[in-house]
Short mmCIF file of C-alpha atoms in Angstrom, two decimals:
data_model
loop_
_atom_site.label_atom_id
_atom_site.label_comp_id
_atom_site.label_asym_id
_atom_site.label_seq_id
_atom_site.Cartn_x
_atom_site.Cartn_y
_atom_site.Cartn_z
CA MET P 193 -61.69 11.53 -89.46
CA ASN P 194 -62.61 7.94 -90.33
CA ARG P 195 -66.04 6.77 -91.33
CA ARG P 196 -67.02 5.40 -87.93
CA THR P 197 -66.04 8.59 -86.16
CA MET P 198 -68.01 10.62 -88.70
CA LEU P 199 -71.17 8.68 -87.87
CA ILE P 200 -71.24 10.09 -84.32
CA PRO P 201 -71.76 13.78 -85.22
CA LEU P 202 -74.05 12.71 -88.07
CA ALA P 203 -76.22 10.73 -85.64
CA VAL P 204 -76.33 13.69 -83.25
CA LEU P 205 -77.36 16.03 -86.06
CA VAL P 206 -80.07 13.60 -87.16
CA MET P 207 -81.40 13.53 -83.60
CA TYR P 208 -81.69 17.32 -83.61
CA VAL P 209 -83.47 17.23 -86.96
CA VAL P 210 -85.93 14.62 -85.67
CA ALA P 211 -86.55 16.74 -82.57
CA ALA P 212 -87.19 19.79 -84.74
CA VAL P 213 -89.56 18.02 -87.14
CA PHE P 214 -91.54 16.20 -84.45
CA ALA P 215 -91.38 18.94 -81.81
CA PRO P 216 -95.17 19.00 -81.22
CA LEU P 217 -95.11 15.25 -80.51
CA LEU P 218 -91.95 15.20 -78.37
CA ALA P 219 -92.58 18.29 -76.25
CA PRO P 220 -94.34 17.36 -72.99
CA ASP P 221 -96.11 20.72 -72.72
CA ASP P 222 -97.08 23.84 -74.64
CA PRO P 223 -93.88 25.90 -74.85
CA ASN P 224 -95.83 29.16 -74.51
CA ALA P 225 -98.26 28.10 -71.75
CA VAL P 226 -97.87 30.55 -68.85
CA THR P 227 -98.62 29.18 -65.37
CA LEU P 228 -97.31 31.45 -62.63
CA ALA P 229 -98.15 28.90 -59.95
CA ARG P 230 -95.32 26.67 -61.16
CA ARG P 231 -92.71 29.35 -61.92
CA LEU P 232 -89.00 28.56 -61.41
CA LEU P 233 -89.53 24.93 -60.50
CA PRO P 234 -86.23 22.99 -60.43
CA PRO P 235 -85.58 20.02 -62.75
CA GLY P 236 -87.41 16.85 -61.81
CA GLY P 237 -90.91 15.72 -61.13
CA GLY P 238 -93.39 16.78 -63.77
CA HIS P 239 -90.86 19.05 -65.50
CA LEU P 240 -87.69 17.25 -66.47
CA LEU P 241 -85.69 20.44 -67.08
CA GLY P 242 -87.66 22.70 -64.75
CA THR P 243 -89.71 25.80 -65.55
CA ASP P 244 -88.87 29.44 -66.23
CA ALA P 245 -90.00 32.67 -64.59
CA LEU P 246 -93.41 32.44 -66.27
CA GLY P 247 -93.96 28.79 -65.43
CA ARG P 248 -93.25 27.56 -68.96
CA ASP P 249 -91.70 24.10 -69.37
CA VAL P 250 -88.00 24.48 -70.24
CA LEU P 251 -87.75 21.12 -72.02
CA SER P 252 -90.61 22.03 -74.34
CA ARG P 253 -89.07 25.40 -75.11
CA VAL P 254 -85.65 23.85 -75.79
CA ILE P 255 -87.23 21.32 -78.19
CA PHE P 256 -89.15 24.02 -80.07
CA GLY P 257 -86.04 26.19 -80.01
CA THR P 258 -84.27 23.43 -81.95
CA ARG P 259 -86.78 23.88 -84.75
CA ILE P 260 -86.10 27.63 -84.93
CA SER P 261 -82.31 27.24 -84.84
CA LEU P 262 -82.16 24.57 -87.55
CA LEU P 263 -84.73 26.35 -89.73
CA VAL P 264 -82.82 29.61 -89.62
CA ALA P 265 -79.44 27.92 -90.09
CA ALA P 266 -80.59 25.78 -93.02
CA GLY P 267 -82.36 28.71 -94.67
CA ALA P 268 -79.34 30.97 -94.30
CA VAL P 269 -76.93 28.32 -95.61
CA LEU P 270 -79.09 27.51 -98.64
CA THR P 271 -79.90 31.12 -99.51
CA GLY P 272 -76.41 32.46 -98.97
CA GLY P 273 -74.85 29.41 -100.61
CA VAL P 274 -76.90 29.55 -103.81
CA PHE P 275 -76.44 33.30 -104.21
CA GLY P 276 -72.75 33.23 -103.30
CA VAL P 277 -71.92 30.33 -105.61
CA ALA P 278 -73.77 32.00 -108.50
CA VAL P 279 -71.90 35.27 -107.96
CA GLY P 280 -68.54 33.53 -107.60
CA VAL P 281 -69.02 31.42 -110.74
CA ILE P 282 -70.04 34.48 -112.76
CA ALA P 283 -67.02 36.43 -111.52
CA GLY P 284 -64.65 33.56 -112.21
CA TRP P 285 -66.05 32.68 -115.63
CA ARG P 286 -66.43 36.21 -117.00
CA GLY P 287 -63.24 37.56 -115.46
CA GLY P 288 -61.95 40.96 -116.57
CA ARG P 289 -63.51 44.09 -115.16
CA ILE P 290 -66.79 42.40 -114.29
CA GLY P 291 -65.05 39.76 -112.22
CA ALA P 292 -62.84 42.36 -110.54
CA VAL P 293 -65.80 44.57 -109.60
CA ILE P 294 -67.74 41.61 -108.19
CA MET P 295 -64.82 40.42 -106.08
CA ARG P 296 -64.16 43.93 -104.75
CA LEU P 297 -67.82 44.02 -103.69
CA VAL P 298 -67.23 40.72 -101.90
CA ASP P 299 -64.26 42.25 -100.07
CA VAL P 300 -66.37 45.24 -99.02
CA VAL P 301 -69.11 43.06 -97.56
CA LEU P 302 -66.56 40.92 -95.74
CA SER P 303 -65.00 44.02 -94.19
CA VAL P 304 -68.26 45.09 -92.51
CA PRO P 305 -68.60 43.72 -88.94
CA PHE P 306 -71.34 41.12 -88.62
CA PHE P 307 -73.34 42.67 -85.80
CA LEU P 308 -73.21 46.13 -87.37
CA LEU P 309 -74.66 44.80 -90.61
CA ALA P 310 -77.17 42.67 -88.68
CA ILE P 311 -78.41 45.63 -86.67
CA LEU P 312 -78.73 47.67 -89.87
CA VAL P 313 -80.71 44.96 -91.68
CA VAL P 314 -83.00 44.29 -88.71
CA ALA P 315 -83.56 48.02 -88.18
CA VAL P 316 -84.67 48.38 -91.78
CA LEU P 317 -86.68 45.16 -92.15
CA GLY P 318 -87.75 44.59 -88.54
CA PRO P 319 -87.05 41.55 -86.34
CA SER P 320 -88.70 38.34 -87.55
CA LEU P 321 -87.83 34.78 -88.54
CA LEU P 322 -87.63 35.57 -92.26
CA ASN P 323 -85.57 38.70 -91.71
CA VAL P 324 -83.07 36.77 -89.60
CA VAL P 325 -82.56 34.33 -92.48
CA VAL P 326 -82.15 37.22 -94.92
CA CYS P 327 -79.72 38.95 -92.57
CA LEU P 328 -77.51 35.89 -92.12
CA ALA P 329 -77.55 35.15 -95.87
CA LEU P 330 -76.50 38.74 -96.64
CA VAL P 331 -73.64 38.49 -94.18
CA ARG P 332 -72.22 35.11 -95.22
CA TRP P 333 -72.71 34.84 -99.01
CA PRO P 334 -69.26 36.37 -99.75
CA ARG P 335 -67.52 33.33 -98.29
CA TYR P 336 -69.25 31.07 -100.83
CA ALA P 337 -68.46 33.57 -103.58
CA ARG P 338 -64.75 33.47 -102.79
CA VAL P 339 -64.41 29.69 -102.87
CA ALA P 340 -66.63 29.45 -105.97
CA HIS P 341 -64.54 32.11 -107.71
CA SER P 342 -61.31 30.26 -106.94
CA ALA P 343 -62.73 26.87 -108.01
CA THR P 344 -64.06 28.38 -111.25
CA LEU P 345 -60.68 29.86 -112.13
CA GLN P 346 -59.09 26.45 -111.59
CA ALA P 347 -61.76 24.72 -113.67
CA ARG P 348 -61.27 27.17 -116.57
CA GLY P 349 -57.69 25.95 -116.92
CA ARG P 350 -58.64 22.27 -117.12
CA GLY P 351 -58.29 20.47 -120.41
CA PHE P 352 -61.90 19.35 -120.64
CA VAL P 353 -63.14 22.94 -120.29
CA THR P 354 -60.69 24.14 -122.95
CA ALA P 355 -61.80 21.34 -125.25
CA ALA P 356 -65.48 22.15 -124.72
CA THR P 357 -64.81 25.82 -125.46
CA ALA P 358 -62.89 24.92 -128.63
CA THR P 359 -65.79 22.85 -129.93
CA GLY P 360 -68.06 25.89 -129.74
CA ALA P 361 -70.24 24.72 -126.84
CA PRO P 362 -72.32 27.51 -125.27
CA ALA P 363 -70.96 29.06 -122.11
CA TRP P 364 -74.00 28.17 -120.00
CA TRP P 365 -73.65 24.49 -120.96
CA ILE P 366 -69.93 24.46 -120.12
CA VAL P 367 -70.60 26.06 -116.73
CA LEU P 368 -73.40 23.63 -115.85
CA ARG P 369 -71.71 20.53 -117.24
CA HIS P 370 -68.06 21.07 -116.36
CA VAL P 371 -67.56 23.99 -113.96
CA LEU P 372 -70.31 23.44 -111.39
CA PRO P 373 -69.25 19.84 -110.62
CA GLU P 374 -65.86 21.28 -109.65
CA VAL P 375 -67.39 24.07 -107.54
CA LEU P 376 -70.15 22.22 -105.69
CA PRO P 377 -67.93 19.93 -103.52
CA VAL P 378 -66.07 22.94 -102.13
CA ALA P 379 -69.33 24.85 -101.61
CA ILE P 380 -70.83 21.88 -99.75
CA VAL P 381 -67.83 21.82 -97.43
CA VAL P 382 -68.24 25.53 -96.69
CA GLY P 383 -71.99 25.10 -96.13
CA THR P 384 -71.45 22.25 -93.69
CA LEU P 385 -68.95 24.32 -91.69
CA GLU P 386 -71.25 27.35 -91.84
CA LEU P 387 -74.20 25.45 -90.35
CA GLY P 388 -72.86 25.58 -86.80
CA LEU P 389 -71.86 29.21 -87.22
CA MET P 390 -75.38 30.13 -88.36
CA VAL P 391 -76.81 28.50 -85.22
CA ILE P 392 -74.53 30.66 -83.08
CA TYR P 393 -75.41 33.81 -85.03
CA GLU P 394 -79.14 33.14 -84.72
CA ALA P 395 -78.82 32.59 -80.98
CA SER P 396 -76.76 35.77 -80.67
CA LEU P 397 -79.34 37.86 -82.49
CA SER P 398 -82.18 36.39 -80.43
CA PHE P 399 -80.18 36.97 -77.25
CA LEU P 400 -79.91 40.66 -78.14
CA GLY P 401 -83.59 40.87 -79.06
CA LEU P 402 -82.88 41.23 -82.80
CA GLY P 403 -83.94 37.75 -83.85
CA VAL P 404 -87.09 35.72 -83.40
CA GLN P 405 -89.45 37.63 -81.14
CA PRO P 406 -91.23 36.34 -78.00
CA PRO P 407 -93.19 34.30 -77.22
CA THR P 408 -91.63 32.09 -79.93
CA ALA P 409 -89.09 29.79 -78.27
CA SER P 410 -85.50 30.34 -79.37
CA TRP P 411 -82.30 29.25 -77.65
CA GLY P 412 -80.99 32.80 -77.67
CA SER P 413 -84.13 34.27 -76.11
CA ILE P 414 -84.22 31.49 -73.49
CA LEU P 415 -80.62 32.28 -72.56
CA SER P 416 -81.45 35.98 -72.43
CA ASP P 417 -84.38 35.36 -70.08
CA GLY P 418 -82.32 33.05 -67.88
CA GLN P 419 -79.28 35.25 -67.40
CA GLN P 420 -80.93 37.28 -64.63
CA TYR P 421 -81.75 34.07 -62.72
CA ILE P 422 -78.35 32.44 -63.18
CA ALA P 423 -77.69 32.39 -59.40
CA SER P 424 -81.10 31.09 -58.29
CA ALA P 425 -82.32 29.13 -61.33
CA TRP P 426 -79.24 27.80 -63.13
CA TRP P 427 -81.24 25.44 -65.33
CA LEU P 428 -82.73 28.30 -67.35
CA ALA P 429 -79.38 29.02 -69.01
CA ALA P 430 -77.63 25.67 -68.59
CA PHE P 431 -79.86 23.40 -70.67
CA PRO P 432 -80.33 25.60 -73.76
CA GLY P 433 -76.60 26.36 -73.58
CA ILE P 434 -75.77 22.65 -73.58
CA ALA P 435 -78.15 22.02 -76.49
CA LEU P 436 -76.49 24.84 -78.44
CA PHE P 437 -72.99 23.58 -77.65
CA VAL P 438 -73.68 19.98 -78.69
CA LEU P 439 -75.34 21.00 -81.97
CA VAL P 440 -72.52 23.35 -82.96
CA LEU P 441 -69.89 20.77 -82.03
CA ALA P 442 -71.62 18.07 -84.11
CA ALA P 443 -71.95 20.43 -87.08
CA ASN P 444 -68.28 21.42 -86.91
CA LEU P 445 -67.09 17.80 -86.66
CA LEU P 446 -69.29 16.85 -89.61
CA GLY P 447 -67.91 19.82 -91.53
CA ASP P 448 -64.35 18.69 -90.87
CA ALA P 449 -65.23 15.21 -92.13
CA ALA P 450 -66.85 16.65 -95.25
CA ARG P 451 -63.77 18.78 -95.90
CA ASP P 452 -61.48 15.76 -95.66
CA ARG P 453 -63.62 13.83 -98.12
CA LEU P 454 -64.74 16.48 -100.61
CA ASP P 455 -62.15 19.23 -100.62
CA PRO P 456 -59.72 18.58 -103.50
CA ALA P 457 -56.85 20.07 -101.49
CA LYS P 458 -57.37 17.45 -98.76
CA ARG P 459 -57.65 14.39 -100.94
CA THR P 460 -54.72 12.02 -100.79
CA GLU P 461 -53.32 10.73 -104.04
CA ILE P 462 -52.92 7.05 -104.78
CA PRO P 463 -49.33 5.98 -104.11
CA LYS P 464 -47.22 5.45 -107.21
CA ALA P 465 -46.62 1.80 -106.36
CA ARG P 466 -50.35 1.11 -106.22
CA ARG P 467 -50.92 3.01 -109.46
CA GLY P 468 -48.20 0.97 -111.14
CA THR P 469 -49.72 -2.27 -109.87
CA ARG P 470 -53.15 -1.28 -111.21
CA ARG P 471 -51.70 -0.40 -114.60
CA GLN P 472 -49.90 -3.73 -114.84
CA ALA P 473 -53.07 -5.56 -113.88
CA ARG P 474 -55.00 -3.80 -116.64
CA ARG P 475 -52.31 -4.63 -119.21
CA GLN P 476 -52.37 -8.36 -118.43
CA PRO P 477 -54.52 -10.37 -120.85
CA ALA P 478 -57.71 -11.87 -119.47
#
């Protein structure tokens, strides 16, 4: 993906972020204001995207739902990413039995189905915004741990790490100075790809009643409320579904672009002819 093409999903993602931050200013109405006299109004007139079964403005609820989706997704990516990278680096750097035990724990967590673990966590902690973030972070941190573990093992074999170890530098300094710069680009790629997946997971939990609880607006809960009116009030499910689709698509395209630019396995090497030309240019006297 070239730079110009990458700007399109980035611009779309920025628009969602702006809508989430300035939701109180952009929403035309209170998302939780119940007015039965205007229930199930079609799109148009005073309500651009219509109203739901309780007379609440759909556009306002979709805008405020953007805030919930991005907040949960960003919180889950940051929390799971930081914890997963830390665990993966420790396992890769220490190695031996400690590393083997940690990575077997990662395999165990990855083997548990997502919704089973989500239901277990929500049943223990209770459904809420914070618990959804915790649940998603608990489910997805092993993916960061795996890539961090692999990148750490590769970094340990590099010459600059071997030289730093031979000079007697402390392990924590070597990890922070030499290993983390090799791990972070791969972790950022995973986090970018995970962003769209976290949005889908949050909507799925809210759709099942395990996520953010009413009357807080969430795309999943809006879709859940609109499914019983799909034949008579199509807009209740259509517009939040479109908003969810566009956000996930933009996040995935941006993740692909980040992978092409940051993932060492995707980087293209400089052709030998160009390298030879640069070397000759450097050898020529000024």
